[in-house]
Coordinates of C-alpha atoms and ligand atoms in Angstrom, one line a residue:
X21 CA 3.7 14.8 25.8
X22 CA 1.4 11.9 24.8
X23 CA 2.7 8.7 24.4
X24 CA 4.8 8.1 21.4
X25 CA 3.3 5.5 18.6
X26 CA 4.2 4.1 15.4
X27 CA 0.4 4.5 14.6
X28 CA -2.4 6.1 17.0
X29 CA -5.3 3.9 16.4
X30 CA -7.1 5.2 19.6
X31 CA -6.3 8.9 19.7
X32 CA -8.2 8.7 15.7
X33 CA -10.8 7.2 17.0
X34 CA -11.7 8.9 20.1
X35 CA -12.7 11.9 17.2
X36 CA -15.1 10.0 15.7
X37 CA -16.2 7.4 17.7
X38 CA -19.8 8.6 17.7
X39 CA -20.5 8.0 14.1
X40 CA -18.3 4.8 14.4
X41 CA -20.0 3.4 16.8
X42 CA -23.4 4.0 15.9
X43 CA -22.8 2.3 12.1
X44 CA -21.1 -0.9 13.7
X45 CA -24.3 -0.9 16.2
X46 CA -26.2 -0.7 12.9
X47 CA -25.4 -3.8 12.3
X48 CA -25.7 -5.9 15.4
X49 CA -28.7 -4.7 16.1
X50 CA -29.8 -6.1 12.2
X51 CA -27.8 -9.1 12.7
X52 CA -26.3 -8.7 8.8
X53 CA -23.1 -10.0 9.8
X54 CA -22.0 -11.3 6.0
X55 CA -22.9 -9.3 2.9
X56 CA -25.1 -6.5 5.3
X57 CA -26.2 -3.6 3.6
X58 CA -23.0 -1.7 5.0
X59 CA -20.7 -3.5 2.5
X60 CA -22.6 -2.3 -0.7
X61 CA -22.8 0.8 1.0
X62 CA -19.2 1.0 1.4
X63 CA -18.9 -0.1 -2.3
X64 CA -20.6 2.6 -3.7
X65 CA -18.6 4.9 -2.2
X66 CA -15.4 4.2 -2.4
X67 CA -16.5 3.7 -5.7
X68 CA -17.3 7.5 -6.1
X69 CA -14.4 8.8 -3.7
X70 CA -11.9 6.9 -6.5
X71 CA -14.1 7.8 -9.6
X72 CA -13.6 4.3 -10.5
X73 CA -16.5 2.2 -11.9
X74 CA -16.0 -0.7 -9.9
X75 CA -15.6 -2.0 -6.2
X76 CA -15.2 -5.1 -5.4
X77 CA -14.5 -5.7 -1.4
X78 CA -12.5 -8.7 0.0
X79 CA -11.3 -10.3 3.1
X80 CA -7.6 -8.7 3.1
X81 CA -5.0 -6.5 0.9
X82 CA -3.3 -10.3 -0.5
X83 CA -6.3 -11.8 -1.0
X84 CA -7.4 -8.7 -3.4
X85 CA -3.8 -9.2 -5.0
X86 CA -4.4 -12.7 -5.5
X87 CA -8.1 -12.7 -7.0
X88 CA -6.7 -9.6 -9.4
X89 CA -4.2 -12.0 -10.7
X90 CA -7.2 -15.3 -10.6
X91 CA -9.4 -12.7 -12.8
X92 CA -6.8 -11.4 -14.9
X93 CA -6.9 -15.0 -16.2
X94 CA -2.4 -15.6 -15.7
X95 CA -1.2 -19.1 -16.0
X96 CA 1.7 -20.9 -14.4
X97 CA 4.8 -19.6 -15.8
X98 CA 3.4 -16.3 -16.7
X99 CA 6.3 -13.9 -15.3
X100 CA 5.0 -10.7 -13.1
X101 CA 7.4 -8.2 -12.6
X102 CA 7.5 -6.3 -9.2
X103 CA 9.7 -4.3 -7.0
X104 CA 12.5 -5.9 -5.1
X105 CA 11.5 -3.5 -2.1
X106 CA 8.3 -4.3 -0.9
X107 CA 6.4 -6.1 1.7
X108 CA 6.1 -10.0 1.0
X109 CA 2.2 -10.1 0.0
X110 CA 3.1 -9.0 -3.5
X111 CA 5.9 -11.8 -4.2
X112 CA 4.0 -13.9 -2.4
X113 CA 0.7 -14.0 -4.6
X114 CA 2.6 -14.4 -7.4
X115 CA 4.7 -17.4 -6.7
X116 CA 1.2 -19.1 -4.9
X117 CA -0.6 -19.0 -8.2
X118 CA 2.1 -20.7 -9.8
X119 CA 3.4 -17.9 -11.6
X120 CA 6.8 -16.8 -12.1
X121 CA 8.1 -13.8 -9.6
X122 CA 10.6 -11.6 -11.5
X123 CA 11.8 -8.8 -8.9
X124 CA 13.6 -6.0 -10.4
X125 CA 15.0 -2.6 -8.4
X126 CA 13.5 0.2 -7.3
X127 CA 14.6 4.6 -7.9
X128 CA 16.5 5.6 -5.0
X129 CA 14.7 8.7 -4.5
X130 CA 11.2 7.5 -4.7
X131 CA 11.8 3.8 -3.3
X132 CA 9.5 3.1 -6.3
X133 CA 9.9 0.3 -8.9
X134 CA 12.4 1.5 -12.0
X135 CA 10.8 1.4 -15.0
X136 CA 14.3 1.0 -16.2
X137 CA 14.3 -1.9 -14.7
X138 CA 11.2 -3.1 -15.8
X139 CA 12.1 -2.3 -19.1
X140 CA 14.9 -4.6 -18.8
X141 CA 13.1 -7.0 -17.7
X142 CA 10.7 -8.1 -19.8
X143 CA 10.4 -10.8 -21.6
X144 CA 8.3 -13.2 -24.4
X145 CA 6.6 -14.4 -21.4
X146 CA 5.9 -11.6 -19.4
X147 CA 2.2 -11.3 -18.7
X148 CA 1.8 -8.1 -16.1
X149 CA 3.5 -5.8 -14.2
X150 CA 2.8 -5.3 -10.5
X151 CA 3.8 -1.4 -9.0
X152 CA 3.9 -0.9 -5.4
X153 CA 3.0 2.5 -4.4
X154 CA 5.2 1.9 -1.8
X155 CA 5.2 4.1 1.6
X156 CA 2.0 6.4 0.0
X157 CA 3.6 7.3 -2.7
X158 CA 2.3 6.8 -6.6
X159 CA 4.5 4.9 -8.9
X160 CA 5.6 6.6 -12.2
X161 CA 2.4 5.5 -13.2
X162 CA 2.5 6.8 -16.9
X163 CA 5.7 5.4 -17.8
X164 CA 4.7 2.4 -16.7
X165 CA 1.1 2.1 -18.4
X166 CA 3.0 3.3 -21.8
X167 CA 5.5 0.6 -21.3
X168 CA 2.5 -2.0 -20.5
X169 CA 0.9 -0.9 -23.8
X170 CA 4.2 -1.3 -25.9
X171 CA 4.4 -5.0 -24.8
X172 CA 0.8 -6.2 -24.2
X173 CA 1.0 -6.2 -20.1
X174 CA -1.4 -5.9 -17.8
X175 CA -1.2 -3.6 -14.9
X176 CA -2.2 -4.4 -11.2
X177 CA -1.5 -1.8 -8.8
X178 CA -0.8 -2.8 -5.5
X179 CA -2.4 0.2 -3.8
X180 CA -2.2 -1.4 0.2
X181 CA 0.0 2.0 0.8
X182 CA -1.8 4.6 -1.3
X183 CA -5.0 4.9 -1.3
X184 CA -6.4 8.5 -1.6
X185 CA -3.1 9.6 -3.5
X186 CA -3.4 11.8 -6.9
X187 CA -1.7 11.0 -9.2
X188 CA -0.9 13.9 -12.2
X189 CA -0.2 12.8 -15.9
X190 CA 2.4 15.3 -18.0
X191 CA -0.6 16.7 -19.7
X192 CA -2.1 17.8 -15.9
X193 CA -4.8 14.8 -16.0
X194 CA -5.5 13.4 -12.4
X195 CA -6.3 10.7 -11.5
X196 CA -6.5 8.4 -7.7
X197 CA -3.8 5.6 -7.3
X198 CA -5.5 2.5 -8.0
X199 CA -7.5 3.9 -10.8
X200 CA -4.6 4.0 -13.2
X201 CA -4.2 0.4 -14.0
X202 CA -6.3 -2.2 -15.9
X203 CA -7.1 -3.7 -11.6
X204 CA -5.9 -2.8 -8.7
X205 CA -6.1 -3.9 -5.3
X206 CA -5.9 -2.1 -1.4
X207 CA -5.6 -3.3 2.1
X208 CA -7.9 -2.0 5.0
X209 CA -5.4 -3.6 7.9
X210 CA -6.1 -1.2 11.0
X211 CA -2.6 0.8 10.3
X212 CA -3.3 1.6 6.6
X213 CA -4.0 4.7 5.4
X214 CA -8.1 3.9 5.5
X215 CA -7.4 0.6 7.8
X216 CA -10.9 -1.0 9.1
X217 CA -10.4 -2.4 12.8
X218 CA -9.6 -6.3 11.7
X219 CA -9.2 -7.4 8.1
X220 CA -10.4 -6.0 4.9
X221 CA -9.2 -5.6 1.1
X222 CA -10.6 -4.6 -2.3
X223 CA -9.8 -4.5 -5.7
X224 CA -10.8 -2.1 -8.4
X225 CA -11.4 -2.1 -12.0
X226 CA -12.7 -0.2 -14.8
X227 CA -13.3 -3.2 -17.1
X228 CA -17.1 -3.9 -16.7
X229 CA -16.0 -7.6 -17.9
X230 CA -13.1 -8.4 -15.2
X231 CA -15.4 -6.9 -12.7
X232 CA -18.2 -9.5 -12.8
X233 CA -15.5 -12.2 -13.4
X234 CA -14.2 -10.9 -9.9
X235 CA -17.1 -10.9 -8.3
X236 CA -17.6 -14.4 -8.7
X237 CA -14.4 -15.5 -7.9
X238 CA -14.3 -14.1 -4.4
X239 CA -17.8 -16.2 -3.6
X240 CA -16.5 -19.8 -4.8
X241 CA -16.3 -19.0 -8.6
X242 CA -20.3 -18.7 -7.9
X243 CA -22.0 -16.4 -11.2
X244 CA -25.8 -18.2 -9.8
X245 CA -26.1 -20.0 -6.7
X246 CA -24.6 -23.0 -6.7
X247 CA -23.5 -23.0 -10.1
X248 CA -19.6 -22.9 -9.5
X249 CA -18.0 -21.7 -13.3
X250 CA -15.0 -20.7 -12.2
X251 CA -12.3 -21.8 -9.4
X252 CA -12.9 -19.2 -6.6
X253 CA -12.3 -18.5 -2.3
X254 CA -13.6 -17.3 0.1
X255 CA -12.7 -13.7 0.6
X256 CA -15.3 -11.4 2.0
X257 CA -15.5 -8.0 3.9
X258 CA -17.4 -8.3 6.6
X259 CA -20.5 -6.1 7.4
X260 CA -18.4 -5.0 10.8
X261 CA -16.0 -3.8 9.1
X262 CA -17.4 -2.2 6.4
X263 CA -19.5 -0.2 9.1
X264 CA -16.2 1.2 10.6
X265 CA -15.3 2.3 6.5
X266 CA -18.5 4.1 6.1
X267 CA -17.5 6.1 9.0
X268 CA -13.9 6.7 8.2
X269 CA -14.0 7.4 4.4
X270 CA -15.4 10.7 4.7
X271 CA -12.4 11.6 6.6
X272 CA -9.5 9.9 4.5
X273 CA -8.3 13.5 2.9
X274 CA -8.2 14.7 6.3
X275 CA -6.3 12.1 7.3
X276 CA -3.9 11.8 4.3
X277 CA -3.7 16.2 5.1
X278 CA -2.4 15.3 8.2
X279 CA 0.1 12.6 7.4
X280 CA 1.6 14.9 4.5
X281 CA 1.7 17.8 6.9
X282 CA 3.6 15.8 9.8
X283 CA 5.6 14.7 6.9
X284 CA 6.6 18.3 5.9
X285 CA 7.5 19.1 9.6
X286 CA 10.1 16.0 9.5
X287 CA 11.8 17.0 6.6
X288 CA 11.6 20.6 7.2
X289 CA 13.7 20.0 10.4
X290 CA 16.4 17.8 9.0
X291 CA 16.6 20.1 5.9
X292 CA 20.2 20.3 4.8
X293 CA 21.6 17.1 7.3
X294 CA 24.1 15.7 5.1
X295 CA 23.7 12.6 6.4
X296 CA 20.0 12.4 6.7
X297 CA 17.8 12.0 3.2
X298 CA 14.7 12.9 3.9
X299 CA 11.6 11.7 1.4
X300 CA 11.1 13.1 -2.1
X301 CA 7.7 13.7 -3.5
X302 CA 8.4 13.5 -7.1
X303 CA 4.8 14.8 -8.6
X304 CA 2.4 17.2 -7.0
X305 CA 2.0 16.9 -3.0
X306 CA -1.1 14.9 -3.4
X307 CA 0.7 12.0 -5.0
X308 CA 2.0 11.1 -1.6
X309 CA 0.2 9.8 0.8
X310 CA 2.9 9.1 3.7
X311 CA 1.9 5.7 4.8
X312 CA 5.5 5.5 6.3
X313 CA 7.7 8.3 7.1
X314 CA 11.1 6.7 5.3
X315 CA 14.7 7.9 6.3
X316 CA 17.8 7.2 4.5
X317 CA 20.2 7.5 7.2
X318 CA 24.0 8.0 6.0
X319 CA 27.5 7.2 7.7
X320 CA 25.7 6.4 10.3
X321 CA 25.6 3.2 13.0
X322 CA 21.8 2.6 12.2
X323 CA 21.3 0.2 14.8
X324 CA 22.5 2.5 17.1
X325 CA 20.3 5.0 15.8
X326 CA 17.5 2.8 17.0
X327 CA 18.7 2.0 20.0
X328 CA 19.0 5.3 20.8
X329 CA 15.7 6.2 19.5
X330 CA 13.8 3.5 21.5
X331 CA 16.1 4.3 24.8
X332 CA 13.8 7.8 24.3
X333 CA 10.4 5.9 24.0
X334 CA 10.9 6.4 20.4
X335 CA 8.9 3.5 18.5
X336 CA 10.7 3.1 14.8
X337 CA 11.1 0.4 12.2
X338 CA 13.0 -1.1 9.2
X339 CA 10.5 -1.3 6.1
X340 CA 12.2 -3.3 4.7
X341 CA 15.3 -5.2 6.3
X342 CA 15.7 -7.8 3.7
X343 CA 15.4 -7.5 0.2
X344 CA 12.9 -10.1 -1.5
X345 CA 15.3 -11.7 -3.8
X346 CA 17.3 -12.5 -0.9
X347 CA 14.4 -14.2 0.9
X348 CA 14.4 -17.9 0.4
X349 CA 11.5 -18.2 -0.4
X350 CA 12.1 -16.4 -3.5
X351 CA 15.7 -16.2 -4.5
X352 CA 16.4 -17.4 -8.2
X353 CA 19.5 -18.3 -9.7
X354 CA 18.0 -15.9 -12.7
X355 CA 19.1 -13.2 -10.5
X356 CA 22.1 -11.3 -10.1
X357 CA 23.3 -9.3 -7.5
X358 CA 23.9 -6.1 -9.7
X359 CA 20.5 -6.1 -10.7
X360 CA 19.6 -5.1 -6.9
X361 CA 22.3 -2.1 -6.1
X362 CA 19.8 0.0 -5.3
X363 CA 17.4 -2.1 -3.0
X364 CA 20.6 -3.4 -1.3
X365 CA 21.7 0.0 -0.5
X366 CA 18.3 1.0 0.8
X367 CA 18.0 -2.3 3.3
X368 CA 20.9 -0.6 5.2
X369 CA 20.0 2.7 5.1
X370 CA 16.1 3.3 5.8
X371 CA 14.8 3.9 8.9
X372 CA 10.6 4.9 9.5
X373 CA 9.4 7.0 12.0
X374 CA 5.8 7.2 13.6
X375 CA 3.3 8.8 11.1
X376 CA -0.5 8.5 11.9
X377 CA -3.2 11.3 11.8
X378 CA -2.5 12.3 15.6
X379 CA 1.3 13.1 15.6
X380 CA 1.4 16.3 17.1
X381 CA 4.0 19.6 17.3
X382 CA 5.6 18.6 20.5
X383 CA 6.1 14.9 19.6
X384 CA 7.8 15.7 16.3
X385 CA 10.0 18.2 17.4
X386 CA 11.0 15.3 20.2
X387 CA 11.6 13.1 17.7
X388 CA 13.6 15.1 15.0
X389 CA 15.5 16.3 18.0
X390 CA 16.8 13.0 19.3
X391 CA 17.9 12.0 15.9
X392 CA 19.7 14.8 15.2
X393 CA 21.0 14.5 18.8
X394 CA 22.4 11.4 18.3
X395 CA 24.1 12.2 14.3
X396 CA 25.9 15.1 15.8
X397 CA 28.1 12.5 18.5
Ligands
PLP412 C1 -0.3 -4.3 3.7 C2 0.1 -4.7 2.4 C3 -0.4 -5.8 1.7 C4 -1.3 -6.8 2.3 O1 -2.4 -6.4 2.9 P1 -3.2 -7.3 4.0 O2 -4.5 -6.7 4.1 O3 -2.3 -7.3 5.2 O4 -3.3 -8.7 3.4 C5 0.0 -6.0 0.4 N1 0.9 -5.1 -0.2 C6 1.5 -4.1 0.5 C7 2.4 -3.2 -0.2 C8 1.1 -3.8 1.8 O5 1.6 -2.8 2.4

């Protein structure tokens, strides 16, 4: 059996190493290191893969967060609403620019933020709404854009987890993740769905207006050379980088395919488990992505599960261990505890297994096998 991996990096690139080699040689031998050809190129067509009118590529997935939030014009004290369960480069944005973090819960089933909770959330000052599409799999997008609308919120999507996903509206409309709300931002890390080999981001807009006010923020607030209108960074997707995207968009349904067909396989064999929740796609199949495989594990010694697991040369993780409003970093005294019941069940409970493009029959059934090994002790 091949060697168990949260993510193959190598075995997905030894299929396509040809055409990925050849566009990063592109570029050393033209020497276009920053703002090459390659990263327009990549522009345009992500912009078409999305459908969404406008690109604009960054240095990383919280940078992109972070200059969504600079263009979106918030101010200090602004309150953002996001999910309680979620990696810390969402919270963390938030609270560096000076606004005000408000983490709500998430659904059980979909791990995804409760508009519920958002709902109950909101108030006079309230600026935007921030949905995770956490683990690949599309917020209740609609719900939340209606909500938005009703109280004069923007919408950022943080889309690090999702990219590729459909997402179907009640009347059967479809549309990518990322393309729903008024910005929205993604991470290329190397382990993401469409991950670059080093650091990249983007956001994306449909708002012609926001779009050249992004643009300039992520070269020093520069509109005209060395005219500096605005406060921007530095945030840039290098031509490297943008080389390896060219070469691996064309295969990003083939990759998501994969991920949602290893996906099936897991849950298929721990159908019925009663101790074992396997993930629930709550729209149509291609509104989840599977950037993580997620487990709730019940009445079950979870450490010992992953003890067990690694014993086997089983790689696994927590995402996430801690919930963000019990980080210090970002606890509040506005919070209360049973505001969180759901995300503090889930911290206990959830347990993700290796999902890349590679995973194979063998290695899943050896996988699936050891856990259910170990449940039935
Ligand atoms: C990965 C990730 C980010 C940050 O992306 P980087 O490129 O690592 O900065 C932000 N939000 C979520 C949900 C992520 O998974």
């Amino acid at each position: 059996m091949k060697k168990l991996q949260m993510v193959d990096l190598k075995g997905q690139y030894d299929k396509i190493k040809q055409t990925v080699d050849a566009s990063i040689q592109e570029v050393l031998d033209t020497t276009t290191y920053i703002n090459g050809p390659e990263v327009h190129k990549f522009q345009k067509n992500l912009e078409e893969y999305l459908g969404v009118k406008h690109v604009i590529p960054c240095a990383n997935g919280t940078d992109a967060l972070q200059i969504a939030m600079m263009g979106l014009g918030l101010e200090p004290g602004d309150e953002v609403i996001t999910a309680d369960f979620t990696f810390a480069a969402t919270v963390e944005v938030i609270a560096l620019l000076q606004l005000t973090p408000v983490l709500v819960d998430v659904e059980p089933d979909s791990f995804n933020i409760s508009v519920e909770a958002i709902r109950n959330a909101i108030t006079p000052k309230t600026k935007a709404i921030v949905p995770v599409h956490l683990f690949g799999q599309t917020a209740d997008m609609e719900a939340i854009m209606a909500l938005a609308e009703e109280h004069n919120l923007y919408v950022i999507e943080d889309n690090a987890q999702a990219i590729g996903a459909e997402y179907t509206y009640a009347d059967g409309t479809k549309k990518k993740a990322g393309t729903i709300g008024h910005v929205a931002s993604t991470s290329f890390f190397p382990s993401k769905n469409l991950g670059c080999y080093g650091d990249g981001g983007a956001i994306f807009t449909n708002d012609d207006e926001l779009a050249h006010k992004l643009r300039g923020i992520v070269n020093h607030g520069m509109y005209e050379r060395y005219h500096h209108d605005v406060v921007g960074v530095n945030s840039r997707l290098d031509s490297v980088q943008a080389a390896v995207l060219n070469a691996k968009l064309p295969h990003l349904d083939d990759y998501n395919k994969a991920r949602r067909a290893a996906a099936d396989k897991y849950s298929k064999a721990f159908a019925g488990h009663a101790d074992i929740i396997t993930p629930v796609i709550k729209g149509d199949d291609e509104s989840h992505v599977f950037h993580q495989y997620t487990l709730r594990i019940l009445n079950a010694d979870r450490n010992a599960l992953m003890k067990h697991l690694l014993d086997k040369g089983i790689p696994c993780a927590i995402y996430y261990p801690i919930p963000l409003h019990s980080q210090k970093a970002y606890a509040s005294g506005r919070y209360n505890e049973d505001d969180f019941t759901v995300t503090n069940q889930l911290v206990k409970e959830v347990i993700s297994l290796p999902m890349h493009t590679e995973l194979d029959d063998e290695q899943i059934a050896f996988i699936t096998q050891a856990i259910l090994d170990f449940l039935s002790i």
